[in-house]
Coordinates of C-alpha atoms and ligand atoms in Angstrom, one line a residue:
M1 CA 154.2 -68.1 61.0
K2 CA 157.4 -68.4 61.8
L3 CA 159.1 -71.1 60.1
Y4 CA 162.8 -70.7 61.6
T5 CA 164.8 -68.8 63.7
G6 CA 169.2 -68.3 64.3
S7 CA 170.8 -68.2 61.6
P8 CA 170.1 -69.4 58.1
Y9 CA 173.4 -71.1 56.6
W10 CA 172.9 -71.4 52.9
S11 CA 171.2 -68.0 51.9
I12 CA 174.5 -66.6 54.0
L13 CA 177.1 -69.7 52.2
T14 CA 175.6 -68.8 49.1
D15 CA 177.0 -67.0 46.7
M16 CA 175.2 -66.3 44.2
N17 CA 173.4 -63.3 42.4
I18 CA 170.3 -63.6 43.2
K19 CA 167.6 -62.6 40.0
Q20 CA 164.5 -60.7 42.0
F21 CA 161.2 -61.5 40.8
P22 CA 158.9 -58.1 40.6
N23 CA 155.0 -58.2 42.4
L24 CA 152.2 -59.1 40.5
T25 CA 150.2 -55.6 39.4
K26 CA 147.8 -56.1 36.3
N27 CA 144.9 -59.1 36.4
I28 CA 146.1 -62.9 35.3
E29 CA 145.1 -65.9 33.8
C30 CA 147.0 -68.8 33.7
D31 CA 146.2 -72.9 33.5
V32 CA 148.2 -73.5 36.7
L33 CA 148.4 -71.0 39.4
I34 CA 151.3 -71.9 42.4
V35 CA 150.9 -70.5 45.5
G36 CA 154.6 -70.7 47.5
G37 CA 158.3 -70.4 45.7
G38 CA 160.0 -72.7 48.0
I39 CA 161.8 -75.9 46.6
T40 CA 158.5 -77.6 46.5
G41 CA 156.9 -74.2 43.8
A42 CA 160.1 -74.5 42.4
L43 CA 160.2 -78.1 41.4
C44 CA 156.0 -78.1 40.9
S45 CA 156.6 -74.7 38.0
Y46 CA 159.3 -76.5 36.4
Y47 CA 156.8 -80.3 36.5
M48 CA 154.6 -78.2 34.7
N49 CA 156.3 -75.5 32.4
E50 CA 157.9 -78.6 30.4
A51 CA 155.2 -80.3 30.1
K52 CA 154.1 -76.5 28.2
V53 CA 151.3 -76.0 30.7
S54 CA 150.6 -72.2 31.5
T55 CA 151.6 -71.5 35.6
V56 CA 152.3 -69.2 37.1
L57 CA 154.4 -69.0 40.3
I58 CA 154.1 -66.4 43.2
D59 CA 155.2 -66.0 46.8
K60 CA 154.4 -63.7 49.1
N61 CA 158.0 -62.9 49.9
E62 CA 161.2 -63.5 48.5
F63 CA 161.3 -67.2 46.8
A64 CA 162.6 -69.9 49.1
S65 CA 163.5 -67.7 51.6
G66 CA 160.6 -70.1 53.7
S67 CA 161.7 -73.6 55.4
T68 CA 164.1 -74.5 52.0
I69 CA 166.7 -72.1 53.5
I70 CA 167.3 -74.2 56.4
N71 CA 166.4 -77.3 54.5
T72 CA 169.2 -79.4 54.8
S73 CA 169.5 -81.8 52.3
L74 CA 170.1 -85.1 52.7
L75 CA 168.2 -87.0 50.0
H76 CA 168.0 -90.4 50.6
Y77 CA 165.2 -93.0 49.2
E78 CA 164.5 -94.6 52.2
I79 CA 161.5 -93.0 54.1
D80 CA 161.7 -92.8 58.0
T81 CA 159.2 -95.4 58.8
T82 CA 161.1 -98.8 58.0
L83 CA 159.8 -101.2 55.2
N84 CA 158.2 -103.4 57.3
K85 CA 156.6 -100.3 59.5
L86 CA 155.1 -99.2 56.2
S87 CA 154.2 -103.3 55.2
K88 CA 152.3 -103.5 58.6
I89 CA 150.1 -99.8 57.5
Y90 CA 149.3 -99.7 53.8
G91 CA 150.8 -104.0 53.1
K92 CA 154.2 -104.8 51.4
Q93 CA 153.5 -103.7 47.4
N94 CA 152.3 -100.4 49.2
A95 CA 154.9 -100.1 51.2
I96 CA 157.6 -101.2 48.2
R97 CA 156.0 -99.3 45.8
C98 CA 157.0 -95.4 48.0
F99 CA 160.0 -96.5 48.2
Q100 CA 160.5 -97.4 44.6
L101 CA 159.2 -94.2 43.9
C102 CA 161.9 -92.1 46.3
R103 CA 165.0 -93.5 44.5
K104 CA 162.9 -93.0 41.3
S105 CA 162.9 -89.4 42.1
L106 CA 166.5 -89.5 42.9
Y107 CA 167.1 -90.7 39.4
D108 CA 164.9 -87.9 38.4
L109 CA 167.0 -84.8 40.7
K110 CA 169.3 -86.4 38.3
T111 CA 167.7 -86.0 35.3
L112 CA 166.7 -82.3 36.0
I113 CA 169.8 -81.6 36.7
N114 CA 171.2 -82.7 33.2
H115 CA 168.8 -81.3 31.9
T116 CA 168.5 -77.5 32.9
N117 CA 172.0 -77.5 34.0
I118 CA 171.5 -75.8 37.2
N119 CA 174.0 -74.8 40.2
C120 CA 173.0 -76.2 43.0
E121 CA 176.1 -78.4 44.8
Y122 CA 174.3 -81.6 43.9
V123 CA 176.7 -85.0 45.0
P124 CA 175.5 -88.2 44.6
R125 CA 175.8 -90.1 48.3
K126 CA 175.6 -93.1 50.1
S127 CA 173.2 -93.5 52.9
L128 CA 174.3 -94.9 56.5
Y129 CA 171.4 -95.6 58.8
V130 CA 172.6 -96.4 61.5
S131 CA 172.0 -97.9 64.9
S132 CA 173.1 -97.7 68.4
N133 CA 172.3 -101.1 70.3
V134 CA 171.8 -104.7 70.2
F135 CA 168.1 -104.2 69.9
E136 CA 168.0 -101.4 67.0
D137 CA 170.5 -103.6 65.5
I138 CA 167.9 -106.5 65.6
K139 CA 165.0 -104.3 63.9
L140 CA 168.1 -102.9 61.5
L141 CA 168.7 -106.5 60.5
A142 CA 165.5 -107.2 59.4
E143 CA 165.1 -104.4 57.1
Y144 CA 167.9 -104.6 55.7
R145 CA 166.8 -108.0 55.0
S146 CA 163.6 -107.2 53.7
R147 CA 165.0 -104.3 51.7
K148 CA 167.4 -106.2 49.9
N149 CA 164.4 -108.6 49.3
A150 CA 162.6 -106.3 47.4
G151 CA 165.2 -105.5 45.5
F152 CA 167.0 -102.6 47.0
K153 CA 171.0 -102.4 46.5
A154 CA 172.5 -102.3 49.8
S155 CA 174.3 -103.7 52.8
F156 CA 174.2 -104.5 56.2
I157 CA 177.4 -103.0 58.5
N158 CA 178.3 -104.6 62.1
K159 CA 180.1 -103.2 64.6
K160 CA 183.7 -104.7 63.1
I161 CA 182.8 -103.2 60.1
M162 CA 181.1 -99.8 61.2
K163 CA 184.6 -98.9 63.7
E164 CA 187.7 -100.6 60.9
H165 CA 186.3 -99.3 58.2
F166 CA 183.9 -96.3 58.2
K167 CA 185.7 -95.7 62.0
L168 CA 182.6 -94.9 63.6
Q169 CA 181.4 -95.9 67.2
Y170 CA 178.0 -97.0 66.0
S171 CA 176.3 -100.4 66.8
A172 CA 175.5 -101.5 63.1
G173 CA 173.9 -99.7 60.3
I174 CA 172.6 -100.2 56.6
Y175 CA 174.5 -99.0 54.1
S176 CA 172.5 -98.1 50.9
Y177 CA 173.2 -96.8 47.2
D178 CA 171.3 -93.1 45.0
G179 CA 171.4 -90.7 47.7
A180 CA 172.4 -87.4 47.3
E181 CA 172.5 -83.8 49.0
I182 CA 172.5 -80.3 47.1
N183 CA 172.0 -76.9 48.8
P184 CA 168.4 -76.4 48.6
Y185 CA 168.7 -72.4 48.0
M186 CA 170.1 -72.3 45.4
F187 CA 168.6 -75.2 43.9
T188 CA 165.7 -73.4 44.3
K189 CA 166.4 -70.2 43.4
N190 CA 168.5 -71.8 39.6
L191 CA 165.6 -73.7 39.3
I192 CA 162.7 -70.9 39.6
H193 CA 165.6 -68.4 37.5
Y194 CA 165.6 -71.1 35.2
S195 CA 162.0 -71.7 34.0
S196 CA 160.7 -68.6 33.7
L197 CA 163.6 -68.3 31.1
N198 CA 161.2 -70.3 29.6
G199 CA 157.4 -69.9 30.3
L200 CA 157.0 -69.7 33.6
R201 CA 155.2 -66.5 34.7
A202 CA 157.4 -66.2 38.3
Y203 CA 156.6 -63.1 41.3
E204 CA 157.5 -62.5 44.7
N205 CA 156.2 -60.1 47.4
T206 CA 153.1 -61.3 45.7
E207 CA 149.9 -63.1 49.1
L208 CA 147.6 -64.6 47.9
I209 CA 144.5 -63.7 49.9
S210 CA 141.6 -64.7 49.5
I211 CA 139.9 -67.3 46.6
D212 CA 136.9 -66.7 44.7
Y213 CA 135.7 -70.5 43.8
K214 CA 134.1 -70.9 40.2
K215 CA 132.5 -73.7 38.3
G216 CA 135.6 -74.8 36.6
Y217 CA 138.5 -72.6 37.5
N218 CA 138.9 -69.8 40.1
I219 CA 140.4 -66.3 41.0
A220 CA 142.9 -66.1 43.5
Y221 CA 143.5 -62.9 45.2
T222 CA 146.5 -60.6 45.7
Q223 CA 147.7 -57.5 46.5
N224 CA 146.9 -55.4 43.8
A225 CA 145.5 -58.0 41.3
T226 CA 144.0 -61.0 40.5
I227 CA 144.6 -64.3 38.7
K228 CA 142.0 -66.4 37.4
A229 CA 143.0 -70.7 37.3
K230 CA 142.1 -73.8 36.5
K231 CA 144.0 -75.0 39.3
I232 CA 145.4 -73.3 42.6
I233 CA 148.4 -75.6 43.4
F234 CA 149.0 -74.9 47.5
A235 CA 152.7 -75.0 47.7
T236 CA 153.1 -73.2 50.9
G237 CA 155.2 -75.5 53.5
Y238 CA 154.1 -76.3 56.3
E239 CA 152.3 -73.2 56.5
A240 CA 148.8 -74.9 54.4
Q241 CA 148.6 -77.0 57.8
S242 CA 145.8 -74.4 59.3
L243 CA 143.6 -75.6 55.6
V244 CA 144.1 -79.3 55.7
D245 CA 144.5 -79.9 59.8
S246 CA 141.4 -81.9 59.9
Y247 CA 142.4 -84.2 57.1
T248 CA 146.4 -84.9 58.5
T249 CA 148.3 -86.6 61.3
T250 CA 150.3 -83.8 61.0
K251 CA 152.6 -83.4 64.4
F252 CA 155.3 -79.9 63.9
K253 CA 158.2 -80.6 65.7
T254 CA 161.2 -78.0 66.2
T255 CA 164.5 -79.4 65.4
Y256 CA 168.1 -78.0 65.7
T257 CA 170.8 -77.5 62.9
L258 CA 174.4 -76.6 63.8
T259 CA 176.9 -76.2 60.5
T260 CA 181.1 -75.9 61.4
K261 CA 183.0 -74.2 60.3
P262 CA 184.9 -75.7 57.2
I263 CA 187.4 -78.7 58.5
K264 CA 190.8 -78.7 57.9
N265 CA 193.0 -80.6 56.3
T266 CA 190.6 -83.3 55.6
Q267 CA 189.5 -84.7 51.8
K268 CA 187.6 -87.5 53.3
L269 CA 185.4 -86.7 56.5
W270 CA 183.8 -90.2 57.2
K271 CA 183.7 -93.3 54.6
D272 CA 182.1 -92.1 51.4
N273 CA 181.1 -89.5 53.3
S274 CA 177.8 -90.7 53.6
L275 CA 174.7 -89.1 54.7
I276 CA 174.4 -90.9 58.2
W277 CA 170.9 -90.7 60.4
E278 CA 170.1 -92.3 63.0
A279 CA 167.3 -95.6 63.6
K280 CA 166.2 -93.4 67.1
N281 CA 162.9 -91.9 67.6
S282 CA 164.5 -88.5 67.4
Y283 CA 167.2 -88.8 65.3
T284 CA 170.7 -86.9 64.4
Y285 CA 171.0 -86.8 61.2
I286 CA 175.0 -85.8 59.3
R287 CA 176.2 -84.6 56.1
R288 CA 179.2 -82.5 54.6
T289 CA 178.9 -79.8 52.5
K290 CA 181.0 -78.4 49.5
D291 CA 183.4 -76.8 51.4
N292 CA 183.8 -78.9 53.9
R293 CA 181.4 -78.2 56.5
I294 CA 179.5 -80.4 58.4
I295 CA 175.6 -79.7 59.4
V296 CA 174.2 -82.2 61.8
G297 CA 170.8 -82.0 63.3
G298 CA 168.5 -83.5 66.1
Y299 CA 167.7 -83.2 69.4
D300 CA 163.9 -82.4 68.3
T301 CA 161.1 -80.9 70.3
N302 CA 157.3 -81.0 70.4
Y303 CA 157.1 -77.2 68.9
K304 CA 155.5 -74.8 71.1
G305 CA 153.5 -72.7 69.0
Y306 CA 157.0 -70.1 68.8
M307 CA 160.5 -70.2 67.9
P308 CA 162.9 -70.8 70.9
S309 CA 164.9 -68.4 72.6
T310 CA 168.4 -67.4 71.8
E311 CA 169.7 -70.0 75.0
T312 CA 167.6 -72.4 74.4
I313 CA 168.9 -72.3 70.2
E314 CA 172.7 -72.2 72.0
K315 CA 172.4 -74.5 74.4
K316 CA 171.5 -76.8 71.3
G317 CA 173.5 -75.9 69.2
E318 CA 176.4 -76.8 72.2
L319 CA 174.9 -80.3 72.8
L320 CA 175.3 -80.7 68.6
L321 CA 178.7 -79.8 68.4
K322 CA 179.7 -82.1 71.4
Q323 CA 177.9 -84.7 69.8
I324 CA 180.2 -84.4 66.5
K325 CA 183.3 -83.9 68.4
E326 CA 182.7 -87.0 70.5
L327 CA 181.7 -88.9 66.7
F328 CA 185.2 -87.2 65.0
P329 CA 187.6 -87.0 68.2
T330 CA 190.6 -86.7 65.8
L331 CA 188.9 -83.4 63.7
D332 CA 189.5 -79.5 64.9
I333 CA 185.0 -79.0 64.9
E334 CA 184.0 -75.1 65.1
K335 CA 181.1 -74.0 65.6
D336 CA 179.6 -71.1 63.1
F337 CA 175.9 -71.4 62.5
V338 CA 172.7 -72.6 64.5
S339 CA 169.1 -72.0 63.7
A340 CA 166.3 -73.6 64.9
G341 CA 163.1 -74.4 62.9
I342 CA 160.0 -76.1 62.8
F343 CA 159.4 -79.4 60.8
A344 CA 156.6 -80.9 60.2
S345 CA 156.3 -84.9 60.7
T346 CA 153.3 -87.0 59.9
D347 CA 152.3 -90.8 61.5
D348 CA 153.1 -92.8 58.3
E349 CA 156.6 -89.9 57.6
L350 CA 154.7 -89.8 54.3
G351 CA 153.7 -86.5 52.7
Y352 CA 150.4 -85.3 51.4
V353 CA 149.9 -84.8 48.0
G354 CA 146.2 -84.6 46.4
S355 CA 142.4 -82.8 46.4
L356 CA 140.4 -82.6 48.9
E357 CA 136.4 -81.5 48.3
E358 CA 136.3 -78.2 50.6
Y359 CA 138.6 -76.5 48.3
P360 CA 137.4 -76.2 44.5
N361 CA 140.4 -76.4 41.7
C362 CA 142.5 -77.0 43.9
Y363 CA 145.1 -79.0 45.0
F364 CA 147.8 -79.8 47.9
L365 CA 151.5 -80.8 47.8
L366 CA 153.0 -81.1 50.8
G367 CA 156.2 -82.5 51.5
Y368 CA 155.8 -83.3 55.2
G369 CA 158.4 -85.6 57.2
A370 CA 162.4 -86.1 56.2
N371 CA 162.1 -86.7 52.8
G372 CA 160.1 -83.6 51.7
V373 CA 162.2 -82.8 49.1
L374 CA 161.4 -85.8 47.2
Y375 CA 158.2 -86.2 47.6
C376 CA 157.6 -83.1 46.1
I377 CA 159.1 -84.8 43.3
I378 CA 156.7 -87.5 43.7
G379 CA 154.1 -85.1 44.1
S380 CA 155.0 -82.6 41.4
Q381 CA 154.7 -85.6 38.6
I382 CA 151.6 -87.1 40.1
L383 CA 150.3 -83.2 39.5
R384 CA 151.4 -83.0 36.3
D385 CA 149.2 -85.9 35.6
L386 CA 146.2 -85.1 37.2
F387 CA 146.0 -81.9 35.4
L388 CA 146.9 -83.4 31.9
Y389 CA 145.1 -86.6 32.3
D390 CA 143.1 -86.9 35.3
Y391 CA 145.1 -89.6 36.7
H392 CA 148.2 -91.3 37.5
H393 CA 149.1 -94.9 38.6
D394 CA 150.3 -94.1 42.5
A395 CA 148.2 -90.8 43.7
D396 CA 146.1 -93.1 46.1
L397 CA 149.4 -93.5 48.0
F398 CA 150.3 -90.1 48.9
S399 CA 146.2 -89.0 49.1
F400 CA 144.9 -87.2 52.2
Y401 CA 142.2 -90.2 51.9
R402 CA 145.4 -93.1 52.4
Ligands
FAD501 C1 165.6 -78.5 59.5 C2 164.9 -78.9 58.4 C3 165.2 -79.6 57.5 C4 165.2 -80.6 56.9 N1 165.6 -82.0 56.4 C5 165.5 -82.3 55.1 C6 166.0 -83.3 54.2 O1 167.6 -83.4 54.9 N2 165.5 -83.8 53.7 C7 164.2 -83.7 52.7 O2 163.8 -84.5 51.8 N3 163.5 -82.9 53.1 C8 163.9 -81.6 54.5 N4 163.2 -81.1 55.5 C9 162.1 -81.0 55.1 C10 161.6 -79.6 53.5 O3 162.5 -79.1 54.3 C11 160.6 -79.5 53.4 O4 160.1 -81.2 53.0 C12 161.0 -78.7 52.5 O5 161.7 -77.6 52.5 C13 160.0 -76.8 52.4 O6 159.9 -76.9 51.3 P1 158.4 -75.9 50.3 O7 158.4 -75.6 49.3 O8 157.3 -76.8 51.0 O9 157.7 -74.5 52.1 P2 159.2 -74.0 52.0 O10 160.5 -73.2 52.1 O11 158.2 -73.0 53.6 O12 158.1 -72.6 51.1 C14 156.3 -72.6 51.3 C15 156.7 -70.9 50.1 O13 155.0 -70.3 50.2 C16 154.8 -69.2 50.4 N5 153.5 -68.6 51.6 C17 152.9 -68.8 52.2 N6 151.4 -68.7 52.8 C18 151.6 -67.8 51.2 C19 150.5 -67.0 50.4 N7 149.2 -66.6 51.0 N8 150.9 -66.4 49.8 C20 151.6 -66.8 48.6 N9 152.7 -67.4 48.7 C21 152.4 -67.8 50.1 C22 156.0 -69.1 52.2 O14 156.5 -67.6 51.8 C23 156.7 -69.5 51.7 O15 158.4 -69.3 51.0 C24 163.5 -80.1 56.0 C25 162.9 -79.5 56.9 C26 163.8 -78.8 57.9 C27 162.4 -77.2 58.6

């Protein structure tokens, strides 16, 4: 499955000494085998390894070369399904809990970075969830009130404040705290490297080809060797979909991102350089990078089973460029990289974490939805606890049977 096309800007922009890992050539055993070394597999192997679980991580390609390489990493605890909408689906307490878990995962991310001291261009950011017309404003105000009542720290930004203080032309917005941005490529590579120095066995260019399901354990077959594991975790990103299709509400889209050249002569591109994302259905999302570039994404279309042509990508890039120039008319903005990637959303915009009877001794950790990275932090902790204690208080919220 081709996950993206165009220029994977993180790998091009990131100047780092990349450690290569070997492929697996001899039969081994472990407690947990994690398949897929993107940001999900990196997080899951970190949490397993820290809990002293004997863990093996494999990827059929290089680590961090799947969706992770084009992930824009706007990390905000707010879920694409508003708290009000999620409350209607799962009840108020469950909806609040999902938001709280996402917020907690941001604190856990900070703890992880402090603990490992990995370089990943982490910057704490506020988030600005914006509306474009008066109808969206009304919904946004109701959402703001619900979040405040639930104890989330936020401010409502009306049109006047938006114009005068934020210098933006949006109609209104919810300004939230506790967000962050990272370089997901650097994060993934460096986290796997850190874990490998602390006990994780990691193998690149090692593909899971088939599984022999046994009582209490599985045998995983790769090209050159087998891995005997008590549990196998699928952290194979969007490529896992064919295994779980009938249990999910997944819809694949194609999303487009433009990364500008570094913006010159500016310390602050916009107020607090907050993460900006729109309340619309197919929405635009904006962040900055450490070297003063703007990343803007959007113009999603339904995924047709193949990647768009170079011509389409360029056209979408021009649209994104036009949009960002209109938003920041005083900045000198030039296009640098454009890419298109598959993106998986679900009806409730939550990811999937847990097991299915069809696959004995296996778990899935699927960071679907725009909060994919945070779901993978939450999910890694859920799976660690399910492995160790057969219980996690919040497991049902993200299960296939929710
Ligand atoms: C354009 C874009 C923007 C995004 N922005 C955000 C955002 O701002 N915030 C956010 O939280 N989330 C965001 N997401 C979602 C987020 O990217 C995903 O949740 C996450 O990057 C996926 O990482 P992953 O590790 O699950 O998958 P991947 O990075 O795709 O990793 C899966 C790995 O599994 C390997 N694999 C597959 N099959 C096998 C096999 N049989 N054997 C061995 N290895 C195998 C692949 O080679 C791959 O390396 C975005 C996604 C996209 C596409």
